[in-house]
Short mmCIF file of C-alpha atoms in Angstrom, two decimals:
data_model
loop_
_atom_site.label_atom_id
_atom_site.label_comp_id
_atom_site.label_asym_id
_atom_site.label_seq_id
_atom_site.Cartn_x
_atom_site.Cartn_y
_atom_site.Cartn_z
CA MET A 1 136.55 166.82 130.83
CA LYS A 2 137.94 170.33 131.16
CA LEU A 3 141.66 169.87 131.59
CA PHE A 4 144.25 172.22 132.99
CA GLY A 5 141.80 174.87 134.14
CA ILE A 6 144.15 176.66 136.53
CA ASN A 7 146.86 179.17 135.74
CA PHE A 8 150.13 177.86 137.07
CA SER A 9 152.38 180.48 135.53
CA SER A 10 152.72 182.68 138.61
CA SER A 11 154.51 180.16 140.82
CA SER A 12 156.78 177.14 140.69
CA ASP A 13 155.12 175.72 143.82
CA PHE A 14 153.30 172.52 143.01
CA LYS A 15 149.52 172.66 142.52
CA ILE A 16 147.13 170.25 140.84
CA THR A 17 143.38 170.37 140.27
CA GLU A 18 141.27 167.33 141.06
CA ASP A 19 140.19 166.96 137.41
CA ASP A 20 143.79 167.04 136.19
CA LYS A 21 144.87 164.59 138.89
CA VAL A 22 142.09 162.13 137.95
CA TRP A 23 142.90 162.46 134.22
CA VAL A 24 146.58 161.60 134.75
CA GLU A 25 145.85 158.70 137.10
CA GLU A 26 143.13 157.17 134.93
CA ASN A 27 145.31 157.26 131.82
CA PHE A 28 148.24 155.75 133.70
CA ARG A 29 145.88 153.07 135.00
CA TRP A 30 144.95 152.25 131.41
CA LEU A 31 148.62 152.14 130.33
CA LYS A 32 149.35 149.82 133.24
CA GLN A 33 146.58 147.49 132.09
CA VAL A 34 148.08 147.42 128.58
CA PHE A 35 151.81 147.30 129.36
CA GLY A 36 152.01 146.25 133.00
CA TYR A 37 154.03 148.14 135.58
CA PRO A 38 156.95 150.22 134.29
CA ASN A 39 160.19 148.40 134.97
CA LYS A 40 162.17 150.01 137.77
CA ASP A 41 165.46 148.79 136.32
CA HIS A 42 164.94 150.43 132.94
CA GLU A 43 166.96 153.63 132.79
CA GLN A 44 165.46 156.96 131.81
CA ILE A 45 166.40 157.78 128.22
CA LEU A 46 168.69 160.79 128.09
CA LEU A 47 170.18 162.74 125.22
CA THR A 48 173.57 161.03 125.44
CA ALA A 49 175.69 158.81 123.21
CA LYS A 50 174.62 155.82 125.31
CA PHE A 51 171.03 156.09 124.09
CA PHE A 52 171.62 157.90 120.78
CA PRO A 53 174.87 156.37 119.47
CA ALA A 54 174.15 157.01 115.78
CA THR A 55 173.11 160.62 116.47
CA PHE A 56 176.29 161.36 118.41
CA GLN A 57 178.63 159.75 115.89
CA SER A 58 178.58 162.94 113.78
CA GLN A 59 178.84 166.59 114.73
CA ALA A 60 175.59 167.61 113.01
CA VAL A 61 172.30 166.02 113.99
CA SER A 62 170.87 164.15 111.02
CA VAL A 63 167.32 162.88 110.63
CA GLU A 64 168.58 159.51 109.42
CA ASN A 65 170.77 158.89 112.47
CA ALA A 66 168.16 160.12 114.95
CA MET A 67 165.53 157.86 113.40
CA SER A 68 167.86 154.86 113.57
CA ASP A 69 168.37 155.47 117.30
CA LEU A 70 164.67 155.93 117.97
CA CYS A 71 163.80 152.74 116.08
CA GLN A 72 166.28 150.89 118.27
CA LEU A 73 164.96 152.46 121.48
CA LEU A 74 161.34 151.67 120.64
CA THR A 75 162.01 148.28 118.99
CA LEU A 76 160.70 149.34 115.60
CA PRO A 77 162.05 147.96 112.30
CA ARG A 78 164.02 150.76 110.66
CA LYS A 79 162.47 149.98 107.29
CA SER A 80 158.99 150.67 108.70
CA VAL A 81 159.59 154.42 109.16
CA HIS A 82 160.38 156.86 106.33
CA TYR A 83 160.71 160.63 106.18
CA VAL A 84 160.22 163.49 103.73
CA VAL A 85 161.66 167.00 104.21
CA LEU A 86 159.40 169.83 103.01
CA SER A 87 160.35 173.43 102.20
CA ASP A 88 158.21 176.55 102.66
CA ILE A 89 158.52 180.33 102.96
CA ARG A 90 160.78 179.97 105.99
CA ASP A 91 163.53 178.69 103.69
CA LEU A 92 163.60 181.79 101.49
CA ASN A 93 166.36 184.32 102.12
CA ASN A 94 165.55 187.97 102.87
CA VAL A 95 161.79 187.41 102.92
CA PRO A 96 160.11 188.62 106.12
CA TYR A 97 157.23 186.54 107.42
CA GLN A 98 155.08 186.10 110.49
CA ILE A 99 153.29 182.91 111.49
CA GLU A 100 150.31 183.02 113.80
CA GLY A 101 149.34 179.92 115.73
CA LYS A 102 151.22 176.64 115.61
CA PRO A 103 153.61 176.40 112.64
CA PHE A 104 154.10 173.13 110.78
CA GLU A 105 157.19 171.34 112.07
CA CYS A 106 156.69 167.60 112.00
CA GLU A 107 153.73 165.34 111.26
CA THR A 108 153.41 161.61 110.61
CA GLU A 109 151.18 159.75 108.22
CA LEU A 110 150.47 156.73 110.39
CA ARG A 111 150.11 153.40 108.59
CA LYS A 112 151.00 150.32 110.58
CA GLY A 113 154.30 148.94 109.34
CA ASP A 114 154.81 151.82 106.89
CA HIS A 115 154.92 155.28 108.50
CA THR A 116 156.05 158.50 106.82
CA ILE A 117 157.23 161.49 108.84
CA TYR A 118 156.98 164.88 107.10
CA ILE A 119 159.54 167.36 108.43
CA ALA A 120 159.81 171.10 107.81
CA ASN A 121 163.21 171.91 106.31
CA SER A 122 163.52 174.88 108.69
CA LEU A 123 163.39 172.46 111.64
CA LEU A 124 166.76 170.99 110.58
CA LYS A 125 168.41 174.23 111.75
CA HIS A 126 167.30 173.56 115.35
CA PRO A 127 168.68 170.13 116.35
CA ASP A 128 167.24 170.10 119.89
CA ARG A 129 163.76 170.91 118.61
CA LEU A 130 164.18 168.40 115.76
CA LEU A 131 164.99 165.57 118.17
CA PHE A 132 162.09 166.45 120.42
CA CYS A 133 159.66 166.48 117.49
CA LEU A 134 160.96 163.13 116.26
CA ILE A 135 160.60 161.64 119.74
CA TYR A 136 156.99 162.85 119.87
CA GLU A 137 156.21 161.37 116.46
CA PHE A 138 157.91 158.07 117.29
CA ILE A 139 155.76 157.73 120.40
CA ARG A 140 152.72 158.04 118.14
CA ILE A 141 154.21 155.41 115.84
CA ARG A 142 154.92 153.04 118.73
CA LEU A 143 151.34 153.42 119.99
CA THR A 144 150.04 152.69 116.50
CA GLU A 145 152.22 149.59 116.21
CA SER A 146 150.89 148.44 119.59
CA ASP A 147 147.31 148.77 118.28
CA LEU A 148 146.35 151.37 120.89
CA GLU A 149 143.50 153.70 119.95
CA PHE A 150 145.01 156.92 121.26
CA ASP A 151 143.70 159.46 118.75
CA THR A 152 140.16 160.01 119.98
CA GLY A 153 139.84 163.41 118.35
CA GLY A 154 139.53 165.18 121.71
CA ASP A 155 141.60 167.99 123.12
CA ASP A 156 143.61 165.61 125.27
CA THR A 157 144.99 163.36 122.49
CA SER A 158 148.33 165.18 122.29
CA LEU A 159 148.49 165.27 126.09
CA PHE A 160 148.15 161.50 126.20
CA ILE A 161 151.20 161.25 123.92
CA TYR A 162 153.23 162.81 126.74
CA LEU A 163 151.95 160.25 129.26
CA ALA A 164 152.76 157.39 126.89
CA GLY A 165 156.21 158.90 126.33
CA ILE A 166 156.79 158.95 130.08
CA TYR A 167 155.79 155.28 130.21
CA TYR A 168 158.24 154.47 127.41
CA GLY A 169 161.07 156.14 129.35
CA PHE A 170 161.23 159.50 127.55
CA GLY A 171 159.84 161.53 130.46
CA VAL A 172 163.02 163.48 131.17
CA LEU A 173 163.51 164.49 127.54
CA LEU A 174 159.86 165.46 127.12
CA ALA A 175 159.89 167.57 130.29
CA GLN A 176 163.11 169.29 129.25
CA ASN A 177 161.45 170.40 126.01
CA LEU A 178 158.13 171.78 127.24
CA LEU A 179 159.28 175.25 126.16
CA HIS A 180 161.59 176.18 123.29
CA ALA A 181 162.52 179.77 122.47
CA GLY A 182 165.32 181.48 120.58
CA ARG A 183 166.42 184.03 118.02
CA SER A 184 168.81 184.21 115.09
CA THR A 185 169.97 187.02 112.81
CA ASP A 186 171.89 187.31 109.57
CA GLY A 187 172.70 191.01 110.09
CA ARG A 188 169.62 192.16 108.22
CA TRP A 189 166.68 190.08 109.36
CA GLU A 190 165.96 188.72 112.80
CA ILE A 191 163.99 185.55 113.41
CA LYS A 192 162.40 184.86 116.77
CA TRP A 193 160.52 181.76 117.83
CA HIS A 194 158.72 180.56 120.91
CA TYR A 195 157.12 177.14 121.23
CA GLY A 196 155.10 175.99 124.21
CA SER A 197 153.82 172.45 124.59
CA GLU A 198 150.20 171.58 125.33
CA MET A 199 151.33 169.96 128.60
CA PRO A 200 151.64 172.49 131.47
CA GLN A 201 154.68 172.14 133.71
CA GLN A 202 152.63 171.34 136.81
CA VAL A 203 150.78 168.48 135.12
CA MET A 204 154.02 167.16 133.62
CA ALA A 205 155.59 167.23 137.10
CA PHE A 206 152.64 165.33 138.56
CA SER A 207 152.80 162.81 135.71
CA LEU A 208 156.51 162.21 136.30
CA ALA A 209 155.95 161.87 140.04
CA THR A 210 153.11 159.38 139.45
CA TYR A 211 155.34 157.39 137.10
CA ALA A 212 158.08 157.31 139.74
CA HIS A 213 155.52 156.14 142.31
CA MET A 214 154.49 153.27 140.03
CA ARG A 215 158.14 152.21 139.82
CA GLY A 216 158.46 152.27 143.60
CA GLU A 217 160.78 155.30 143.52
CA ARG A 218 160.18 157.85 146.26
CA ASN A 219 163.25 159.91 145.35
CA PRO A 220 164.27 159.02 141.77
CA GLU A 221 167.83 159.71 140.73
CA TRP A 222 166.73 161.03 137.33
CA LYS A 223 165.14 164.11 138.95
CA ASN A 224 168.69 165.51 139.13
CA GLU A 225 168.49 166.07 135.36
CA PHE A 226 166.25 169.08 136.06
CA LYS A 227 167.22 172.49 137.36
CA GLY A 228 165.50 175.67 138.52
CA ASP A 229 161.75 176.08 138.72
CA PHE A 230 160.84 172.74 137.21
CA ARG A 231 163.05 170.87 139.68
CA HIS A 232 161.30 172.74 142.50
CA THR A 233 157.89 171.86 141.03
CA LEU A 234 158.86 168.22 140.57
CA ASP A 235 160.07 167.96 144.17
CA GLY A 236 156.68 169.29 145.28
CA ALA A 237 154.87 166.80 143.05
CA LEU A 238 156.94 163.91 144.45
CA ASP A 239 156.15 164.98 148.01
CA TYR A 240 152.46 165.23 147.13
CA VAL A 241 152.31 161.78 145.51
CA ASN A 242 154.23 160.16 148.36
CA ALA A 243 151.80 161.72 150.85
CA HIS A 244 148.70 160.76 148.81
CA PRO A 245 149.30 157.18 147.59
CA THR A 246 146.84 155.57 145.17
CA ASP A 247 146.10 152.03 144.08
CA LEU A 248 148.34 152.60 141.06
CA TYR A 249 151.14 151.38 143.30
CA ASP A 250 151.13 147.76 144.44
CA GLU A 251 154.07 146.57 146.54
CA ALA A 252 153.64 142.98 145.34
CA GLU A 253 153.72 144.01 141.68
CA ILE A 254 156.79 146.18 142.23
CA LYS A 255 158.52 143.22 143.86
CA ALA A 256 157.44 141.02 140.96
CA ASN A 257 159.03 143.50 138.54
CA ALA A 258 162.26 143.44 140.52
CA LEU A 259 162.31 139.63 140.48
CA PHE A 260 161.71 139.62 136.73
CA SER A 261 164.78 141.82 136.26
CA GLN A 262 166.80 139.50 138.50
CA SER A 263 165.78 136.52 136.38
CA CYS A 264 167.05 138.31 133.27
CA ASP A 265 170.37 138.95 135.02
CA HIS A 266 170.65 135.23 135.81
CA PHE A 267 169.90 134.38 132.19
CA ASP A 268 172.61 136.75 130.95
CA LYS A 269 175.06 134.73 133.06
CA ASN A 270 173.72 131.39 131.71
CA GLU A 271 172.32 130.63 135.19
CA PHE A 272 169.15 129.01 133.87
CA ASP A 273 168.09 127.18 137.05
CA GLU A 274 168.39 130.36 139.10
CA ALA A 275 166.48 132.31 136.43
CA ILE A 276 163.64 129.77 136.47
CA GLY A 277 163.47 129.71 140.28
CA THR A 278 163.28 133.50 140.40
CA LEU A 279 160.46 133.59 137.87
CA GLN A 280 158.47 130.98 139.78
CA LYS A 281 158.37 133.30 142.80
CA ILE A 282 156.60 135.93 140.71
CA LEU A 283 153.58 133.71 140.17
CA PHE A 284 152.86 133.91 143.93
CA LEU A 285 152.94 137.73 143.80
CA THR A 286 151.44 139.05 140.61
CA LYS A 287 147.83 139.41 139.56
CA ASP A 288 148.87 140.98 136.27
CA ASP A 289 148.05 138.74 133.30
CA HIS A 290 150.68 140.49 131.17
CA MET A 291 153.32 139.68 133.76
CA LYS A 292 152.12 136.06 133.98
CA ALA A 293 152.39 135.71 130.21
CA ASP A 294 155.95 137.08 130.31
CA VAL A 295 156.86 134.78 133.20
CA PHE A 296 155.63 131.63 131.47
CA ASN A 297 157.22 132.67 128.18
CA ASN A 298 160.59 133.32 129.79
CA MET A 299 160.45 130.18 131.90
CA GLY A 300 159.75 128.23 128.72
CA TYR A 301 162.70 129.88 127.04
CA TYR A 302 165.03 129.11 129.94
CA TYR A 303 163.87 125.48 130.05
CA MET A 304 164.53 125.31 126.33
CA ARG A 305 168.08 126.56 126.78
CA ARG A 306 168.49 123.70 129.26
CA ASN A 307 167.30 121.33 126.48
CA ASP A 308 164.16 120.51 128.48
CA PHE A 309 161.84 121.02 125.54
CA GLN A 310 158.76 119.37 127.05
CA GLN A 311 158.75 121.75 130.01
CA ALA A 312 159.44 124.59 127.58
CA ILE A 313 156.47 123.70 125.38
CA SER A 314 154.19 123.43 128.41
CA ASN A 315 155.19 126.92 129.59
CA PHE A 316 154.82 128.50 126.16
CA ARG A 317 151.29 127.10 125.93
CA LYS A 318 150.51 128.57 129.36
CA ALA A 319 151.83 131.95 128.22
CA LEU A 320 149.48 131.87 125.25
CA THR A 321 146.45 131.26 127.49
CA PHE A 322 147.01 134.79 128.83
CA GLY A 323 147.59 136.30 125.39
CA PRO A 324 147.02 134.26 122.21
CA ALA A 325 148.45 137.13 120.15
CA TYR A 326 151.73 137.17 122.10
CA GLY A 327 154.25 137.14 119.26
CA TYR A 328 157.28 135.96 121.24
CA ALA A 329 155.42 133.05 122.85
CA ASN A 330 154.07 131.90 119.47
CA ASP A 331 157.56 132.17 118.00
CA ASN A 332 159.18 130.29 120.87
CA LEU A 333 156.57 127.55 120.81
CA GLY A 334 157.08 127.19 117.07
CA TYR A 335 160.84 126.93 117.58
CA ALA A 336 160.47 124.31 120.34
CA LEU A 337 158.10 122.21 118.24
CA VAL A 338 160.41 122.36 115.22
CA MET A 339 163.37 121.30 117.37
CA THR A 340 161.40 118.31 118.72
CA GLY A 341 160.32 117.15 115.27
CA GLU A 342 156.75 118.53 115.32
CA LEU A 343 157.51 120.44 112.14
CA GLU A 344 154.09 121.30 110.77
CA GLU A 345 152.60 122.34 114.10
CA GLY A 346 155.73 124.39 114.71
CA TYR A 347 155.34 126.04 111.31
CA ARG A 348 151.75 127.05 112.16
CA TYR A 349 152.90 128.80 115.33
CA LEU A 350 155.64 130.62 113.42
CA GLU A 351 152.98 131.86 111.01
CA LYS A 352 150.88 133.00 113.98
CA ALA A 353 153.90 134.87 115.35
CA GLN A 354 154.23 136.77 112.08
CA LEU A 355 150.55 137.64 112.03
CA THR A 356 150.72 139.17 115.53
CA GLU A 357 153.23 141.75 114.24
CA ASN A 358 154.61 142.00 117.78
CA ASN A 359 157.18 139.29 117.13
CA ASP A 360 160.88 139.83 116.49
CA PRO A 361 161.28 139.26 112.71
CA ALA A 362 164.90 138.16 113.06
CA TYR A 363 163.95 135.34 115.47
CA THR A 364 161.05 134.30 113.25
CA PHE A 365 163.30 134.12 110.18
CA ARG A 366 165.81 132.02 112.15
CA ASN A 367 163.04 129.66 113.20
CA PHE A 368 161.70 129.31 109.66
CA ALA A 369 165.27 128.55 108.55
CA LEU A 370 165.40 125.72 111.08
CA TYR A 371 162.05 124.42 109.84
CA TYR A 372 163.32 124.28 106.25
CA GLN A 373 166.62 122.78 107.39
CA HIS A 374 164.76 119.97 109.15
CA LYS A 375 162.64 119.49 106.01
CA GLY A 376 165.82 119.15 103.93
CA ASP A 377 165.11 122.28 101.86
CA PHE A 378 168.54 123.81 102.22
CA ALA A 379 167.93 126.61 99.70
CA LEU A 380 165.01 128.02 101.68
CA ALA A 381 166.88 127.44 104.93
CA GLU A 382 169.82 129.49 103.64
CA GLU A 383 167.44 132.21 102.43
CA HIS A 384 165.79 132.55 105.84
CA PHE A 385 169.07 132.44 107.74
CA GLN A 386 170.25 135.35 105.60
CA LYS A 387 167.00 137.22 106.27
CA ALA A 388 167.63 136.79 109.99
CA PHE A 389 171.16 138.18 109.66
CA ALA A 390 169.89 141.04 107.47
CA GLU A 391 167.67 142.32 110.29
CA ASN A 392 170.94 143.29 112.00
CA THR A 393 169.60 142.74 115.51
CA PRO A 394 170.97 140.39 118.21
CA VAL A 395 169.41 136.92 117.99
CA ASP A 396 170.19 134.17 120.48
CA LEU A 397 171.78 131.10 118.91
CA LEU A 398 171.56 132.46 115.35
CA GLU A 399 175.29 131.98 114.75
CA PHE A 400 175.21 128.63 116.55
CA HIS A 401 172.37 127.24 114.45
CA TYR A 402 173.85 128.62 111.25
CA GLY A 403 177.14 126.95 112.16
CA GLU A 404 175.31 123.64 112.57
CA PHE A 405 173.61 124.21 109.21
CA LEU A 406 176.97 124.81 107.52
CA GLU A 407 178.41 121.77 109.27
CA GLN A 408 175.57 119.63 107.96
CA ARG A 409 176.38 120.84 104.45
CA GLY A 410 180.06 119.95 104.87
CA ASP A 411 181.50 123.47 105.25
CA HIS A 412 183.32 122.76 108.50
CA ASP A 413 185.79 125.65 108.36
CA THR A 414 183.11 128.32 107.99
CA ALA A 415 180.94 126.53 110.55
CA LEU A 416 183.77 126.80 113.06
CA GLN A 417 183.87 130.57 112.55
CA PHE A 418 180.19 130.83 113.46
CA PHE A 419 180.62 128.61 116.52
CA GLN A 420 183.35 131.02 117.61
CA LYS A 421 180.95 133.94 117.18
CA SER A 422 178.36 132.11 119.28
CA ALA A 423 180.92 131.46 122.01
CA ALA A 424 181.95 135.12 121.92
CA LYS A 425 178.30 135.97 122.77
CA ASN A 426 178.71 133.83 125.91
CA GLU A 427 176.37 131.15 124.60
CA ASP A 428 177.03 127.80 126.27
CA GLU A 429 175.93 125.96 123.14
CA GLY A 430 178.66 127.62 121.09
CA LYS A 431 181.27 127.08 123.80
CA LYS A 432 180.48 123.35 124.03
CA LYS A 433 180.58 122.99 120.26
CA LEU A 434 183.98 124.64 120.12
CA ALA A 435 185.31 122.42 122.89
CA ARG A 436 184.28 119.31 120.95
CA SER A 437 185.71 120.68 117.71
CA THR A 438 189.20 121.42 119.05
#
């Protein structure tokens, strides 16, 4: 397909060709099939301390801190992404040079679970551009980890990265960095640069407007992050999309997404019955198998937190009928089986969770620890509990279960400290344990 065949540079009024419109919509349709509808309650990622806490903790932008934040935002293990800084002629003092075409800035050697980002040393002098390049590369990494074949070798591969980035919530940041120009001088030599992305402003505006439409947003608040011509173009794109709706938007699916978010809010308040009831409503609305898998998985988890393990196991098995390679559902089913004494079957599901590589390693380590604890192999249980803690990510009931493990081994004082940590996380299990212990 010939993409972006019209010159938009003369006006900020919104225009879109039919080919470009179809390309954006078809790729979003594919992303919807893979990931489901974008969640309306998920905030747009902005360049603020809220989303980039490690980056903003120091005055100078560092690669290490930025990568830590991006791993957190895209749920990637920090140890799975490495970087190498490379020097070239741009780092030499008092040496004039001219680069024609696209200069090397940032490129990733993609290997699932072990990615290496190569970064030009000169890019470290431009923190805004550095962050944008890292975001772009991390989107490629996330797509690779999700087993999506995005690099088809065609002209539109890099353009698809932008659409995926919009889906992941980076649309505002990507749109704000479509163009990057500047100059610097040391009194003797002057350096000028001008970078333009492959994604034209008009197509980016239409992509953002389509994304908003899929979230059920006719007038998204995040559009206020833009100023000037692009804001004018985006307003035109939003008006166009609202006046020309497509089947990308489904009122029932949007409502299902909203209910899913409500169920999570109930869970955060330990309102398990309300969370389950809210999820059950979704099954009458959605036709999305990904959503159904999430609903059954979460219902199983909420039943499990109510100590109704048989209902939990039934729901986890239903979730796996929609996606046998669903890491969380395999992990949760393994946990439920271990807790009900079905140790070996539980172990097999924990192994399946690891093989999916879309599990949460910290949860899986916790669950293996419980398996070994129930087997009476306290050394391996301790080893896996420590692996879970070493992941340094929040894990429900990790402190509670470790406290019970310590209690079983006779270390009551230390166990009490972990029950207190569980209670501080607002876990009913920890609160009840503390009440019985005092």
